[in-house]
Amino acid sequence: NVGETITAAADGYVIGVIEGYEHGGKSQKWRDFANTVTLFHPQMGIYTQYVHLKYEGCLVEIGDTVKANQPIGLSGMTGLTTTPHLHFNVLKPVTKDMVSTPVEFKGGISGHDLKKGIWVSRKKATDDGKAP
């Protein structure tokens, strides 16, 4: 839901913060207008992004050190979206680019197996299209 607290997936550093966008929608024109926090996790050599955050809903600043489970932002509906949700990217650097990489959540839930309509929370995953 809009306004829920988003936490860091792992220890790292804040390398990107965008929080000035107020709106979103289903049109492609909104694609580049999502509020986002980007973290670097040097112990794993990966980056994570938390996308569609609330207007002025970032709780961290570039250069901050974060710990796993530390609040970093508030969920929203900015950018290309029609429903409140968190777009969570896990990226690995590959020759001047970033490539999405598979991830396994605590509890053995594979990010690769997630499909539209499956919701993941800290407690469980459901496939009924409703948040657990």
mmCIF file of C-alpha atoms in Angstrom:
data_model
loop_
_atom_site.group_PDB
_atom_site.id
_atom_site.type_symbol
_atom_site.label_atom_id
_atom_site.label_comp_id
_atom_site.label_asym_id
_atom_site.label_seq_id
_atom_site.Cartn_x
_atom_site.Cartn_y
_atom_site.Cartn_z
ATOM 1 C CA ASN A 1 0.000 0.000 0.000
ATOM 2 C CA VAL A 2 1.079 3.598 -0.517
ATOM 3 C CA GLY A 3 3.057 4.835 2.470
ATOM 4 C CA GLU A 4 4.318 1.453 3.695
ATOM 5 C CA THR A 5 7.932 1.346 4.859
ATOM 6 C CA ILE A 6 10.469 -0.200 2.480
ATOM 7 C CA THR A 7 13.647 -1.628 4.026
ATOM 8 C CA ALA A 8 17.083 -2.456 2.649
ATOM 9 C CA ALA A 9 17.545 -6.067 1.549
ATOM 10 C CA ALA A 10 21.164 -6.139 2.756
ATOM 11 C CA ASP A 11 23.977 -3.964 4.141
ATOM 12 C CA GLY A 12 25.285 -1.408 1.651
ATOM 13 C CA TYR A 13 25.655 2.172 0.523
ATOM 14 C CA VAL A 14 23.136 4.571 -0.999
ATOM 15 C CA ILE A 15 24.341 5.516 -4.487
ATOM 16 C CA GLY A 16 21.130 6.932 -5.958
ATOM 17 C CA VAL A 17 18.027 8.761 -4.748
ATOM 18 C CA ILE A 18 15.191 10.114 -6.886
ATOM 19 C CA GLU A 19 12.161 11.425 -4.996
ATOM 20 C CA GLY A 20 10.806 14.473 -6.830
ATOM 21 C CA TYR A 21 8.113 12.837 -8.945
ATOM 22 C CA GLU A 22 4.500 13.069 -7.782
ATOM 23 C CA HIS A 23 2.529 11.071 -10.355
ATOM 24 C CA GLY A 24 2.354 7.873 -12.344
ATOM 25 C CA GLY A 25 0.077 5.952 -14.652
ATOM 26 C CA LYS A 26 -0.240 3.170 -17.211
ATOM 27 C CA SER A 27 1.030 5.162 -20.194
ATOM 28 C CA GLN A 28 4.635 4.666 -21.331
ATOM 29 C CA LYS A 29 5.094 8.431 -20.853
ATOM 30 C CA TRP A 30 5.475 7.700 -17.107
ATOM 31 C CA ARG A 31 8.306 5.146 -17.572
ATOM 32 C CA ASP A 32 11.108 7.526 -16.573
ATOM 33 C CA PHE A 33 9.266 9.217 -13.700
ATOM 34 C CA ALA A 34 9.510 6.741 -10.824
ATOM 35 C CA ASN A 35 11.029 7.656 -7.477
ATOM 36 C CA THR A 36 13.857 5.252 -6.705
ATOM 37 C CA VAL A 37 16.515 4.349 -4.146
ATOM 38 C CA THR A 38 19.592 2.509 -5.445
ATOM 39 C CA LEU A 39 21.991 0.693 -3.105
ATOM 40 C CA PHE A 40 25.387 -0.908 -3.716
ATOM 41 C CA HIS A 41 26.228 -4.049 -1.724
ATOM 42 C CA PRO A 42 30.036 -4.456 -1.942
ATOM 43 C CA GLN A 43 30.100 -7.757 -0.026
ATOM 44 C CA MET A 44 28.018 -9.314 -2.832
ATOM 45 C CA GLY A 45 29.094 -7.124 -5.751
ATOM 46 C CA ILE A 46 25.465 -6.275 -6.619
ATOM 47 C CA TYR A 47 23.130 -3.304 -6.715
ATOM 48 C CA THR A 48 19.503 -3.211 -5.586
ATOM 49 C CA GLN A 49 16.843 -0.749 -6.658
ATOM 50 C CA TYR A 50 13.562 0.041 -4.954
ATOM 51 C CA VAL A 51 11.203 1.662 -7.468
ATOM 52 C CA HIS A 52 7.792 3.457 -7.451
ATOM 53 C CA LEU A 53 8.409 5.180 -4.121
ATOM 54 C CA LYS A 54 6.233 7.967 -2.767
ATOM 55 C CA TYR A 55 6.855 11.639 -3.616
ATOM 56 C CA GLU A 56 9.552 12.838 -1.181
ATOM 57 C CA GLY A 57 9.353 9.348 0.330
ATOM 58 C CA CYS A 58 13.063 8.517 0.429
ATOM 59 C CA LEU A 59 14.397 8.134 3.965
ATOM 60 C CA VAL A 60 18.088 8.026 2.996
ATOM 61 C CA GLU A 61 20.539 10.232 1.113
ATOM 62 C CA ILE A 62 23.348 9.512 -1.339
ATOM 63 C CA GLY A 63 26.428 8.420 0.604
ATOM 64 C CA ASP A 64 24.534 6.971 3.572
ATOM 65 C CA THR A 65 25.553 3.567 4.887
ATOM 66 C CA VAL A 66 22.570 1.258 5.419
ATOM 67 C CA LYS A 67 22.070 -2.007 7.273
ATOM 68 C CA ALA A 68 19.795 -4.877 6.256
ATOM 69 C CA ASN A 69 16.174 -4.179 7.272
ATOM 70 C CA GLN A 70 16.838 -0.454 7.785
ATOM 71 C CA PRO A 71 13.967 1.737 6.503
ATOM 72 C CA ILE A 72 15.007 3.455 3.257
ATOM 73 C CA GLY A 73 11.750 4.699 1.735
ATOM 74 C CA LEU A 74 7.964 4.758 1.573
ATOM 75 C CA SER A 75 6.016 2.892 -1.095
ATOM 76 C CA GLY A 76 4.116 4.900 -3.663
ATOM 77 C CA MET A 77 2.694 4.904 -7.186
ATOM 78 C CA THR A 78 5.144 6.983 -9.204
ATOM 79 C CA GLY A 79 6.286 6.150 -12.709
ATOM 80 C CA LEU A 80 4.819 3.449 -14.944
ATOM 81 C CA THR A 81 2.331 1.774 -12.602
ATOM 82 C CA THR A 82 -1.396 1.489 -12.004
ATOM 83 C CA THR A 83 -1.291 -0.165 -8.600
ATOM 84 C CA PRO A 84 0.770 0.302 -5.449
ATOM 85 C CA HIS A 85 3.692 -2.117 -5.447
ATOM 86 C CA LEU A 86 7.449 -2.227 -5.038
ATOM 87 C CA HIS A 87 9.535 -2.910 -8.115
ATOM 88 C CA PHE A 88 12.673 -4.563 -6.696
ATOM 89 C CA ASN A 89 15.650 -4.904 -9.043
ATOM 90 C CA VAL A 90 18.820 -6.862 -8.325
ATOM 91 C CA LEU A 91 21.584 -5.883 -10.746
ATOM 92 C CA LYS A 92 25.113 -7.069 -11.422
ATOM 93 C CA PRO A 93 27.674 -4.961 -13.326
ATOM 94 C CA VAL A 94 28.731 -6.492 -16.655
ATOM 95 C CA THR A 95 31.079 -4.656 -19.059
ATOM 96 C CA LYS A 96 29.798 -1.066 -18.920
ATOM 97 C CA ASP A 97 26.216 -2.143 -18.243
ATOM 98 C CA MET A 98 23.965 -3.593 -15.556
ATOM 99 C CA VAL A 99 22.187 -6.918 -15.936
ATOM 100 C CA SER A 100 19.307 -8.247 -13.867
ATOM 101 C CA THR A 101 20.419 -11.204 -11.786
ATOM 102 C CA PRO A 102 18.392 -13.952 -10.073
ATOM 103 C CA VAL A 103 17.801 -13.663 -6.353
ATOM 104 C CA GLU A 104 16.460 -15.974 -3.675
ATOM 105 C CA PHE A 105 14.470 -14.433 -0.859
ATOM 106 C CA LYS A 106 14.600 -15.657 2.717
ATOM 107 C CA GLY A 107 12.322 -18.627 3.109
ATOM 108 C CA GLY A 108 13.480 -20.159 -0.188
ATOM 109 C CA ILE A 109 11.299 -18.065 -2.504
ATOM 110 C CA SER A 110 13.086 -17.744 -5.849
ATOM 111 C CA GLY A 111 12.764 -14.392 -7.601
ATOM 112 C CA HIS A 112 13.019 -16.277 -10.919
ATOM 113 C CA ASP A 113 9.782 -18.147 -10.135
ATOM 114 C CA LEU A 114 7.739 -15.037 -9.336
ATOM 115 C CA LYS A 115 4.990 -14.260 -11.828
ATOM 116 C CA LYS A 116 2.382 -11.525 -12.137
ATOM 117 C CA GLY A 117 -0.116 -11.784 -9.297
ATOM 118 C CA ILE A 118 2.283 -13.364 -6.794
ATOM 119 C CA TRP A 119 2.911 -11.185 -3.755
ATOM 120 C CA VAL A 120 5.925 -11.624 -1.486
ATOM 121 C CA SER A 121 6.136 -10.277 2.020
ATOM 122 C CA ARG A 122 8.574 -10.997 4.810
ATOM 123 C CA LYS A 123 6.253 -13.764 5.947
ATOM 124 C CA LYS A 124 5.146 -15.661 2.844
ATOM 125 C CA ALA A 125 4.173 -15.644 -0.815
ATOM 126 C CA THR A 126 0.642 -15.922 -2.188
ATOM 127 C CA ASP A 127 -0.604 -16.436 -5.706
ATOM 128 C CA ASP A 128 -4.149 -15.159 -5.260
ATOM 129 C CA GLY A 129 -3.289 -11.622 -6.362
ATOM 130 C CA LYS A 130 -3.719 -10.317 -2.829
ATOM 131 C CA ALA A 131 -0.985 -9.204 -0.492
ATOM 132 C CA PRO A 132 -0.311 -11.636 2.410
#
